[in-house]
Amino acid sequence: MSSTKKPKKAPIQLVKGMKDILPLEADFWSFIKERVFLMARDYGFQYIDTPIVEATALFKRAVGEETDAVSKEMYSFVDQGGDKLSLRPENTAGVVRAYIEHGMLSLPQPVKLFYFAPQFRHEKPQAGRYRQFWQFGFEVLGETDPVVDAQLISMSYFILKELGLNTEVQINSIGDDACRPKYIKVLSQYFKDNKKDLCADCQKRLVKNPLRLLDCKVKKCQEIAQNAPQTVDYLCDVCNKDFTAVLEYLDEMDIKYVLNPKIVRGLDYYTKTAWELVELDEEGKLQALGGGGRYDALVENLGGRNTPAAGFACGVERIISKMREHKVELPAAFRPDIYIAQLGTEARKKSLRLMQELREAGLSVAEDISKTGLKNQLELADKRKAKYALILGQKEIVDGTILIRDMENGVQETVDYKKIVKEIQKRLNIHVVEKVLRGHSIRNK
Ligand code: AMP
């Protein structure tokens, strides 16, 4: 019951940059989650959930101290025990920490893991950018073959396609320890020659992380980056061969891609293949919905054995916003088999028990037990698109019967109360196959 009195205290509001997930978007969330979990099952990935809080040192070492995600955007604090902790800005570092810490190196390789979890970055709030946002990601640890890169690219592309989004795969190779140093030298020299025209941030990056100059958002820097030397021209034989193989696999799968030498990904741990899935936004600018790459040096860098790995992550809020922009229609919403409408105290009591019996028989049941009027309840049954309504009133209680109403044509029939479960199963053509945990049944239709 709501009161009309003015609240005594001022409301506390959402923290800047955060976002509530409201029932209005719930169907999108459920649909995306369902598709991600189905894809994981089909491709043999297992779910992993690591803590939101990790040692700050993990991200400094894994993601890199000079990256924006760590140096500018990380939520870091010292806890009551004096430990330096951070909210994770991304999930790969935590997954790799867990892989090493729980001895997954000794499991049959590759180990294939996936997550669906919130990440935190103290970015400037703007459309499509939040300070808490959700990502789903897939990681393959312990396999060096470039076929893994190609499969991950295809998974990231097709999951977005299944969600109704046509993205473009933009791809690059950023080399490895054998060839990247040479490239960085040439790249640094190029930017040094143009230093006076670079933004203040890029002048700093030039010393600490010249690769990052390639994805600076400042217009002047982008113009300079346009003519910068490209990684693909400096790849060693191994990186070159692997990159060619990835592209051949993509051709084989008919996945269109665009070579984009500017894709270096924001985080330090990437090697070799790097890709992003992009879409044009309302202003015609490219917006990334996801991205990934190979990170062969990360496991060792975090204290494990030398272990090759690759993975990708997609942003759930951005996906939902694109799905809404493109008016993607979700599959028909859930329809309950039965709606229980009740009238009077006795009927209300009995329907509480009936609801449980129907659920145990494997039927989905809807109700609004706190409502009283029959008309009202039948309207709600209609709104929820229930297939049948069961009506239990004072008369039925006395007679030991119940009314069954076909919600499609409004035809009603009186049925012996004791036979109602069987009657509904017959009408819905359900054969109960097997009882499983929680008393629910798996059913065949
Ligand atoms: P990243 O880990 O930076 O490669 O990001 C992967 C994906 O996560 C991006 O393509 C976005 O879809 C999403 N993402 C990254 N940062 C944010 C943010 N601040 N707010 C919402 N989504 C984000």
Short mmCIF file of C-alpha atoms and ligand atoms in Angstrom, two decimals:
data_model
loop_
_atom_site.label_atom_id
_atom_site.label_comp_id
_atom_site.label_asym_id
_atom_site.label_seq_id
_atom_site.Cartn_x
_atom_site.Cartn_y
_atom_site.Cartn_z
CA MET A 1 0.00 0.00 0.00
CA SER A 2 1.36 3.41 -0.87
CA SER A 3 1.06 6.47 1.34
CA THR A 4 0.27 9.95 0.06
CA LYS A 5 2.39 11.63 2.76
CA LYS A 6 5.48 13.52 1.62
CA PRO A 7 8.68 11.54 2.36
CA LYS A 8 10.59 12.86 5.38
CA LYS A 9 14.05 12.31 3.93
CA ALA A 10 15.66 13.41 0.66
CA PRO A 11 16.15 10.43 -1.68
CA ILE A 12 19.65 9.13 -2.30
CA GLN A 13 20.41 8.91 -5.98
CA LEU A 14 22.23 6.57 -8.30
CA VAL A 15 26.00 7.09 -8.36
CA LYS A 16 27.13 9.06 -11.41
CA GLY A 17 27.98 6.87 -14.38
CA MET A 18 26.17 3.82 -12.95
CA LYS A 19 23.04 2.31 -14.45
CA ASP A 20 20.08 0.47 -12.96
CA ILE A 21 18.92 -2.56 -14.89
CA LEU A 22 15.17 -2.08 -14.82
CA PRO A 23 12.35 -4.51 -15.59
CA LEU A 24 11.78 -2.65 -18.86
CA GLU A 25 15.06 -4.07 -20.19
CA ALA A 26 14.80 -7.41 -18.41
CA ASP A 27 13.67 -9.33 -21.50
CA PHE A 28 16.77 -8.17 -23.39
CA TRP A 29 19.03 -9.21 -20.53
CA SER A 30 17.42 -12.65 -20.27
CA PHE A 31 17.58 -13.17 -24.01
CA ILE A 32 21.26 -12.19 -24.28
CA LYS A 33 22.19 -14.30 -21.27
CA GLU A 34 20.31 -17.28 -22.67
CA ARG A 35 22.06 -17.00 -26.08
CA VAL A 36 25.48 -16.61 -24.44
CA PHE A 37 24.98 -19.64 -22.20
CA LEU A 38 23.70 -21.70 -25.15
CA MET A 39 26.69 -20.73 -27.26
CA ALA A 40 29.02 -21.64 -24.38
CA ARG A 41 27.36 -25.03 -24.05
CA ASP A 42 27.56 -25.74 -27.79
CA TYR A 43 31.25 -24.80 -28.00
CA GLY A 44 32.21 -26.54 -24.74
CA PHE A 45 33.03 -23.50 -22.58
CA GLN A 46 32.59 -23.64 -18.81
CA TYR A 47 31.28 -20.83 -16.64
CA ILE A 48 33.67 -18.98 -14.33
CA ASP A 49 32.84 -16.20 -11.87
CA THR A 50 35.78 -14.43 -10.26
CA PRO A 51 35.48 -11.74 -7.55
CA ILE A 52 34.76 -8.15 -8.49
CA VAL A 53 37.59 -7.08 -6.17
CA GLU A 54 41.16 -8.16 -6.91
CA ALA A 55 44.61 -7.01 -5.81
CA THR A 56 45.47 -3.74 -7.57
CA ALA A 57 48.82 -5.32 -8.48
CA LEU A 58 47.00 -7.86 -10.67
CA PHE A 59 45.68 -5.21 -13.05
CA LYS A 60 48.88 -3.17 -12.95
CA ARG A 61 50.82 -6.23 -14.03
CA ALA A 62 48.29 -7.74 -16.44
CA VAL A 63 46.58 -4.81 -18.08
CA GLY A 64 49.55 -2.42 -17.76
CA GLU A 65 50.26 0.61 -15.60
CA GLU A 66 50.28 2.97 -18.56
CA THR A 67 46.88 2.02 -19.95
CA ASP A 68 43.94 4.37 -19.40
CA ALA A 69 41.93 1.55 -17.81
CA VAL A 70 44.53 1.22 -15.02
CA SER A 71 46.20 4.62 -14.74
CA LYS A 72 43.11 6.81 -15.01
CA GLU A 73 39.93 4.76 -14.70
CA MET A 74 40.42 2.16 -12.01
CA TYR A 75 38.39 2.25 -8.81
CA SER A 76 41.20 1.59 -6.32
CA PHE A 77 41.19 1.73 -2.55
CA VAL A 78 43.01 0.51 0.52
CA ASP A 79 40.75 -1.67 2.66
CA GLN A 80 40.51 -1.78 6.46
CA GLY A 81 43.33 -4.34 6.56
CA GLY A 82 45.65 -2.12 4.51
CA ASP A 83 45.40 -4.21 1.31
CA LYS A 84 45.55 -2.33 -1.99
CA LEU A 85 42.49 -3.46 -3.93
CA SER A 86 40.63 -2.50 -7.10
CA LEU A 87 37.28 -3.14 -8.73
CA ARG A 88 38.08 -5.07 -11.90
CA PRO A 89 38.19 -2.94 -15.06
CA GLU A 90 38.04 -6.12 -17.17
CA ASN A 91 37.73 -9.85 -16.56
CA THR A 92 40.60 -11.56 -18.37
CA ALA A 93 43.16 -10.77 -15.66
CA GLY A 94 40.94 -12.36 -12.98
CA VAL A 95 40.25 -15.43 -15.13
CA VAL A 96 43.98 -15.93 -15.75
CA ARG A 97 44.77 -15.44 -12.05
CA ALA A 98 42.19 -18.14 -11.23
CA TYR A 99 43.54 -20.43 -13.97
CA ILE A 100 47.02 -20.26 -12.42
CA GLU A 101 45.91 -20.28 -8.77
CA HIS A 102 43.64 -23.33 -9.12
CA GLY A 103 46.12 -25.40 -11.10
CA MET A 104 44.10 -25.39 -14.33
CA LEU A 105 47.45 -25.59 -16.11
CA SER A 106 47.48 -29.29 -15.27
CA LEU A 107 44.03 -29.96 -16.77
CA PRO A 108 43.77 -31.20 -20.36
CA GLN A 109 44.38 -28.13 -22.52
CA PRO A 110 42.91 -25.98 -23.87
CA VAL A 111 40.79 -24.84 -20.94
CA LYS A 112 37.74 -22.99 -22.27
CA LEU A 113 36.02 -20.55 -19.91
CA PHE A 114 33.32 -17.92 -20.19
CA TYR A 115 31.86 -15.23 -17.93
CA PHE A 116 28.94 -12.80 -17.81
CA ALA A 117 29.83 -10.16 -15.26
CA PRO A 118 30.04 -6.46 -14.31
CA GLN A 119 33.21 -4.42 -14.89
CA PHE A 120 34.14 -0.98 -13.52
CA ARG A 121 35.90 1.91 -15.18
CA HIS A 122 35.80 5.50 -13.96
CA GLU A 123 35.33 6.88 -17.48
CA LYS A 124 33.72 10.17 -18.43
CA PRO A 125 30.00 9.32 -18.44
CA GLN A 126 28.54 9.64 -21.93
CA ALA A 127 26.12 7.78 -24.18
CA GLY A 128 27.09 4.10 -24.27
CA ARG A 129 29.80 4.53 -21.62
CA TYR A 130 29.11 3.64 -18.01
CA ARG A 131 31.25 3.27 -14.93
CA GLN A 132 29.71 -0.11 -14.18
CA PHE A 133 28.97 -2.09 -17.31
CA TRP A 134 28.50 -5.77 -18.04
CA GLN A 135 30.56 -7.90 -20.34
CA PHE A 136 30.33 -11.46 -21.47
CA GLY A 137 33.57 -12.99 -22.55
CA PHE A 138 35.06 -16.25 -23.78
CA GLU A 139 38.66 -17.30 -23.09
CA VAL A 140 40.67 -20.24 -24.47
CA LEU A 141 43.82 -20.99 -22.46
CA GLY A 142 46.57 -23.40 -23.47
CA GLU A 143 46.33 -23.46 -27.26
CA THR A 144 48.59 -21.71 -29.72
CA ASP A 145 46.92 -22.76 -32.99
CA PRO A 146 45.50 -19.75 -34.89
CA VAL A 147 42.36 -21.78 -35.60
CA VAL A 148 41.38 -20.82 -32.03
CA ASP A 149 41.64 -17.12 -32.90
CA ALA A 150 39.44 -17.70 -35.94
CA GLN A 151 36.89 -19.64 -33.94
CA LEU A 152 36.72 -16.95 -31.26
CA ILE A 153 36.27 -14.30 -33.93
CA SER A 154 33.47 -16.32 -35.48
CA MET A 155 31.82 -16.84 -32.07
CA SER A 156 31.95 -13.12 -31.29
CA TYR A 157 30.57 -12.28 -34.73
CA PHE A 158 27.80 -14.89 -34.69
CA ILE A 159 26.62 -14.24 -31.14
CA LEU A 160 25.99 -10.63 -32.14
CA LYS A 161 24.31 -11.81 -35.31
CA GLU A 162 22.05 -14.12 -33.28
CA LEU A 163 21.14 -11.05 -31.24
CA GLY A 164 20.04 -9.32 -34.41
CA LEU A 165 23.16 -7.18 -34.95
CA ASN A 166 25.18 -7.08 -38.14
CA THR A 167 28.65 -5.97 -37.19
CA GLU A 168 31.86 -5.60 -39.12
CA VAL A 169 34.92 -7.55 -38.02
CA GLN A 170 37.96 -5.28 -38.00
CA ILE A 171 41.19 -7.13 -37.59
CA ASN A 172 44.91 -6.58 -37.16
CA SER A 173 47.99 -8.38 -35.90
CA ILE A 174 50.14 -6.56 -33.39
CA GLY A 175 52.99 -9.09 -33.45
CA ASP A 176 54.77 -10.62 -30.49
CA ASP A 177 57.93 -10.16 -28.44
CA ALA A 178 60.03 -11.18 -31.42
CA CYS A 179 58.80 -8.52 -33.83
CA ARG A 180 56.94 -5.87 -31.88
CA PRO A 181 60.01 -4.10 -30.38
CA LYS A 182 61.32 -3.36 -33.88
CA TYR A 183 57.93 -2.00 -34.93
CA ILE A 184 57.61 0.14 -31.79
CA LYS A 185 61.00 1.68 -32.54
CA VAL A 186 59.92 2.72 -36.04
CA LEU A 187 56.53 3.90 -34.76
CA SER A 188 58.09 5.99 -31.97
CA GLN A 189 60.41 7.63 -34.45
CA TYR A 190 57.47 8.47 -36.71
CA PHE A 191 55.53 10.11 -33.88
CA LYS A 192 58.64 11.86 -32.54
CA ASP A 193 58.99 13.50 -35.94
CA ASN A 194 55.42 14.83 -35.46
CA LYS A 195 55.65 15.44 -31.72
CA LYS A 196 54.77 19.12 -31.70
CA ASP A 197 51.34 18.41 -33.25
CA LEU A 198 50.36 15.67 -30.79
CA CYS A 199 47.99 16.18 -27.85
CA ALA A 200 49.50 16.39 -24.36
CA ASP A 201 48.42 12.83 -23.51
CA CYS A 202 50.03 11.43 -26.65
CA GLN A 203 53.27 13.30 -25.94
CA LYS A 204 53.40 11.36 -22.66
CA ARG A 205 52.32 8.08 -24.30
CA LEU A 206 55.15 8.49 -26.79
CA VAL A 207 57.61 7.67 -24.04
CA LYS A 208 55.58 5.06 -22.17
CA ASN A 209 53.29 3.32 -24.67
CA PRO A 210 53.64 4.48 -28.30
CA LEU A 211 51.18 1.84 -29.60
CA ARG A 212 48.38 3.72 -27.83
CA LEU A 213 48.93 6.75 -30.05
CA LEU A 214 47.26 4.79 -32.82
CA ASP A 215 43.88 4.78 -31.08
CA CYS A 216 43.90 8.32 -29.63
CA LYS A 217 40.50 9.99 -30.11
CA VAL A 218 41.89 13.53 -30.71
CA LYS A 219 41.35 14.58 -34.33
CA LYS A 220 44.84 15.94 -34.97
CA CYS A 221 46.45 12.81 -33.49
CA GLN A 222 44.18 10.63 -35.64
CA GLU A 223 45.28 12.51 -38.74
CA ILE A 224 48.93 11.90 -37.86
CA ALA A 225 48.20 8.24 -37.04
CA GLN A 226 46.66 7.86 -40.48
CA ASN A 227 50.11 7.73 -42.13
CA ALA A 228 51.91 5.89 -39.34
CA PRO A 229 53.87 2.70 -40.12
CA GLN A 230 51.65 -0.40 -39.83
CA THR A 231 52.30 -3.43 -37.61
CA VAL A 232 51.51 -5.91 -40.37
CA ASP A 233 54.55 -4.68 -42.34
CA TYR A 234 56.85 -5.58 -39.45
CA LEU A 235 55.55 -9.02 -38.45
CA CYS A 236 58.08 -11.82 -38.01
CA ASP A 237 57.60 -15.04 -40.00
CA VAL A 238 55.67 -16.82 -37.24
CA CYS A 239 53.24 -13.91 -36.65
CA ASN A 240 52.83 -13.44 -40.37
CA LYS A 241 52.03 -17.11 -40.93
CA ASP A 242 49.56 -17.19 -38.03
CA PHE A 243 47.81 -14.02 -39.18
CA THR A 244 47.47 -15.38 -42.72
CA ALA A 245 46.02 -18.59 -41.29
CA VAL A 246 43.42 -16.66 -39.23
CA LEU A 247 42.33 -14.74 -42.34
CA GLU A 248 42.11 -17.94 -44.38
CA TYR A 249 39.90 -19.55 -41.74
CA LEU A 250 37.66 -16.48 -41.76
CA ASP A 251 37.41 -16.70 -45.56
CA GLU A 252 36.52 -20.36 -45.18
CA MET A 253 33.68 -19.44 -42.79
CA ASP A 254 32.53 -16.62 -45.09
CA ILE A 255 33.08 -14.04 -42.38
CA LYS A 256 33.79 -10.67 -43.94
CA TYR A 257 36.55 -8.65 -42.29
CA VAL A 258 38.33 -5.38 -42.78
CA LEU A 259 42.03 -5.04 -42.08
CA ASN A 260 42.41 -2.13 -39.72
CA PRO A 261 46.02 -1.30 -38.77
CA LYS A 262 44.77 1.04 -36.02
CA ILE A 263 43.38 -1.78 -33.90
CA VAL A 264 45.91 -2.22 -31.13
CA ARG A 265 43.37 -2.73 -28.28
CA GLY A 266 43.73 -0.62 -25.15
CA LEU A 267 45.32 -3.21 -22.90
CA ASP A 268 48.96 -4.23 -22.76
CA TYR A 269 48.54 -7.98 -22.71
CA TYR A 270 47.57 -8.52 -26.34
CA THR A 271 49.87 -10.22 -28.85
CA LYS A 272 49.33 -11.25 -32.48
CA THR A 273 45.65 -11.23 -33.55
CA ALA A 274 43.52 -8.31 -32.34
CA TRP A 275 39.96 -7.65 -33.50
CA GLU A 276 36.92 -5.55 -32.83
CA LEU A 277 33.26 -5.84 -33.80
CA VAL A 278 32.01 -2.46 -34.85
CA GLU A 279 28.78 -0.81 -35.92
CA LEU A 280 28.02 2.68 -37.14
CA ASP A 281 26.36 4.74 -34.41
CA GLU A 282 23.63 7.38 -34.93
CA GLU A 283 26.19 10.06 -35.83
CA GLY A 284 27.87 7.75 -38.32
CA LYS A 285 30.82 7.07 -36.02
CA LEU A 286 32.08 3.55 -35.52
CA GLN A 287 31.23 2.07 -32.14
CA ALA A 288 32.76 -1.12 -30.82
CA LEU A 289 30.38 -3.70 -29.38
CA GLY A 290 33.14 -6.11 -28.54
CA GLY A 291 36.71 -7.03 -29.15
CA GLY A 292 39.35 -9.57 -28.43
CA GLY A 293 42.76 -10.88 -29.18
CA ARG A 294 45.52 -13.30 -28.41
CA TYR A 295 47.44 -12.83 -25.17
CA ASP A 296 50.25 -15.37 -25.25
CA ALA A 297 52.42 -13.61 -22.66
CA LEU A 298 49.83 -13.00 -19.95
CA VAL A 299 49.82 -16.32 -18.06
CA GLU A 300 53.60 -16.23 -17.68
CA ASN A 301 53.51 -12.55 -16.78
CA LEU A 302 51.15 -13.38 -13.92
CA GLY A 303 53.41 -16.09 -12.57
CA GLY A 304 52.22 -19.18 -14.45
CA ARG A 305 53.96 -21.43 -17.00
CA ASN A 306 54.36 -20.14 -20.52
CA THR A 307 50.80 -20.68 -21.84
CA PRO A 308 49.31 -19.29 -25.04
CA ALA A 309 45.76 -17.91 -24.83
CA ALA A 310 43.13 -15.88 -26.65
CA GLY A 311 39.71 -14.43 -25.88
CA PHE A 312 37.12 -11.76 -26.44
CA ALA A 313 34.60 -9.62 -24.52
CA CYS A 314 31.39 -7.88 -25.60
CA GLY A 315 29.57 -5.05 -23.81
CA VAL A 316 26.00 -5.94 -22.83
CA GLU A 317 24.61 -2.38 -22.39
CA ARG A 318 25.87 -1.36 -25.83
CA ILE A 319 24.40 -4.49 -27.37
CA ILE A 320 21.01 -3.76 -25.79
CA SER A 321 21.11 -0.17 -26.95
CA LYS A 322 21.86 -1.32 -30.52
CA MET A 323 19.13 -3.97 -30.36
CA ARG A 324 16.64 -1.30 -29.34
CA GLU A 325 17.91 1.13 -31.97
CA HIS A 326 17.41 -1.55 -34.65
CA LYS A 327 14.05 -2.56 -33.13
CA VAL A 328 15.16 -6.18 -32.80
CA GLU A 329 12.13 -8.27 -31.91
CA LEU A 330 12.65 -10.75 -29.13
CA PRO A 331 11.10 -14.21 -29.41
CA ALA A 332 7.55 -14.37 -28.01
CA ALA A 333 7.58 -13.65 -24.32
CA PHE A 334 7.04 -16.43 -21.83
CA ARG A 335 3.41 -17.69 -21.78
CA PRO A 336 2.18 -19.44 -18.66
CA ASP A 337 0.19 -22.65 -19.18
CA ILE A 338 -2.25 -21.79 -16.41
CA TYR A 339 -3.58 -18.75 -14.61
CA ILE A 340 -5.28 -19.40 -11.29
CA ALA A 341 -8.15 -17.06 -10.49
CA GLN A 342 -9.70 -17.38 -7.03
CA LEU A 343 -12.70 -15.90 -5.22
CA GLY A 344 -13.19 -15.99 -1.45
CA THR A 345 -11.01 -16.96 1.52
CA GLU A 346 -11.34 -20.74 1.15
CA ALA A 347 -10.61 -20.66 -2.56
CA ARG A 348 -7.57 -18.49 -1.98
CA LYS A 349 -6.18 -21.00 0.55
CA LYS A 350 -6.84 -23.93 -1.74
CA SER A 351 -5.32 -22.24 -4.76
CA LEU A 352 -2.02 -21.74 -2.91
CA ARG A 353 -1.73 -25.51 -2.65
CA LEU A 354 -3.07 -26.09 -6.19
CA MET A 355 -0.41 -23.82 -7.62
CA GLN A 356 2.32 -25.94 -6.07
CA GLU A 357 0.71 -29.18 -7.33
CA LEU A 358 0.54 -27.83 -10.86
CA ARG A 359 4.16 -26.71 -10.74
CA GLU A 360 5.23 -30.12 -9.45
CA ALA A 361 3.45 -31.61 -12.44
CA GLY A 362 5.72 -29.56 -14.71
CA LEU A 363 3.22 -26.85 -15.61
CA SER A 364 3.97 -23.14 -15.57
CA VAL A 365 1.51 -21.23 -13.45
CA ALA A 366 0.70 -17.55 -13.08
CA GLU A 367 -1.50 -15.86 -10.48
CA ASP A 368 -2.22 -12.60 -8.71
CA ILE A 369 -3.14 -14.07 -5.36
CA SER A 370 -3.69 -10.71 -3.66
CA LYS A 371 -6.41 -9.71 -6.15
CA THR A 372 -10.08 -10.36 -5.46
CA GLY A 373 -12.44 -9.61 -8.39
CA LEU A 374 -12.89 -12.33 -11.05
CA LYS A 375 -13.12 -9.90 -13.97
CA ASN A 376 -9.92 -8.26 -12.89
CA GLN A 377 -8.10 -11.58 -12.60
CA LEU A 378 -9.29 -12.81 -15.99
CA GLU A 379 -8.08 -9.59 -17.58
CA LEU A 380 -4.66 -10.19 -16.02
CA ALA A 381 -4.70 -13.79 -17.30
CA ASP A 382 -5.39 -12.41 -20.76
CA LYS A 383 -2.61 -9.85 -20.49
CA ARG A 384 -0.11 -12.56 -19.59
CA LYS A 385 -1.36 -14.66 -22.50
CA ALA A 386 -2.06 -17.69 -20.26
CA LYS A 387 -3.38 -20.66 -22.25
CA TYR A 388 -5.95 -21.70 -19.61
CA ALA A 389 -7.45 -20.06 -16.55
CA LEU A 390 -8.58 -22.17 -13.60
CA ILE A 391 -11.37 -20.54 -11.65
CA LEU A 392 -11.94 -21.53 -8.07
CA GLY A 393 -14.86 -19.90 -6.18
CA GLN A 394 -17.09 -20.69 -3.17
CA LYS A 395 -19.44 -22.89 -5.23
CA GLU A 396 -16.59 -24.99 -6.67
CA ILE A 397 -15.11 -25.49 -3.19
CA VAL A 398 -18.45 -26.88 -1.96
CA ASP A 399 -18.93 -29.08 -5.07
CA GLY A 400 -15.32 -30.34 -5.19
CA THR A 401 -14.94 -28.98 -8.74
CA ILE A 402 -13.03 -26.31 -10.61
CA LEU A 403 -13.75 -24.30 -13.76
CA ILE A 404 -11.34 -24.52 -16.65
CA ARG A 405 -11.50 -21.69 -19.17
CA ASP A 406 -9.82 -21.82 -22.54
CA MET A 407 -8.37 -18.31 -22.77
CA GLU A 408 -8.26 -18.41 -26.55
CA ASN A 409 -11.98 -18.97 -27.17
CA GLY A 410 -13.49 -18.27 -23.71
CA VAL A 411 -15.15 -21.72 -23.49
CA GLN A 412 -15.56 -22.85 -19.86
CA GLU A 413 -16.10 -26.33 -18.46
CA THR A 414 -16.56 -27.69 -14.95
CA VAL A 415 -14.09 -30.43 -14.00
CA ASP A 416 -13.70 -32.69 -10.97
CA TYR A 417 -11.10 -30.92 -8.80
CA LYS A 418 -9.14 -34.14 -8.24
CA LYS A 419 -8.70 -34.67 -11.99
CA ILE A 420 -7.59 -31.15 -12.88
CA VAL A 421 -3.85 -31.83 -13.23
CA LYS A 422 -4.43 -34.77 -15.61
CA GLU A 423 -7.03 -32.78 -17.55
CA ILE A 424 -4.63 -29.92 -18.17
CA GLN A 425 -1.78 -32.22 -19.11
CA LYS A 426 -4.12 -33.89 -21.60
CA ARG A 427 -5.21 -30.57 -23.07
CA LEU A 428 -1.64 -29.31 -23.37
CA ASN A 429 -0.57 -32.69 -24.74
CA ILE A 430 2.16 -32.99 -22.14
CA HIS A 431 3.75 -36.31 -21.29
CA VAL A 432 5.64 -36.18 -18.06
CA VAL A 433 8.88 -37.98 -18.74
CA GLU A 434 10.96 -37.74 -15.67
CA LYS A 435 10.89 -36.18 -12.22
CA VAL A 436 13.89 -34.03 -11.49
CA LEU A 437 15.12 -32.03 -8.53
CA ARG A 438 12.84 -29.47 -6.85
CA GLY A 439 9.82 -31.56 -7.74
CA HIS A 440 9.64 -30.12 -11.24
CA SER A 441 9.17 -32.35 -14.18
CA ILE A 442 10.82 -32.37 -17.53
CA ARG A 443 8.13 -32.61 -20.10
CA ASN A 444 7.63 -33.50 -23.69
CA LYS A 445 5.08 -31.86 -25.88
P1 AMP B 1 37.27 -3.55 -23.92
O1 AMP B 1 37.45 -4.41 -22.70
O2 AMP B 1 37.67 -2.12 -23.68
O3 AMP B 1 37.84 -4.13 -25.15
O4 AMP B 1 35.71 -3.47 -24.18
C1 AMP B 1 34.96 -4.51 -24.76
C2 AMP B 1 33.54 -4.03 -24.94
O5 AMP B 1 32.99 -3.67 -23.67
C3 AMP B 1 33.44 -2.75 -25.76
O6 AMP B 1 33.42 -3.05 -27.11
C4 AMP B 1 32.12 -2.17 -25.27
O7 AMP B 1 31.03 -2.82 -25.90
C5 AMP B 1 32.11 -2.56 -23.82
N1 AMP B 1 32.56 -1.43 -22.97
C6 AMP B 1 33.83 -1.04 -22.69
N2 AMP B 1 33.84 0.02 -21.88
C7 AMP B 1 32.55 0.32 -21.61
C8 AMP B 1 31.88 1.31 -20.82
N3 AMP B 1 32.56 2.20 -20.10
N4 AMP B 1 30.52 1.31 -20.80
C9 AMP B 1 29.81 0.41 -21.50
N5 AMP B 1 30.38 -0.55 -22.25
C10 AMP B 1 31.73 -0.61 -22.32
#
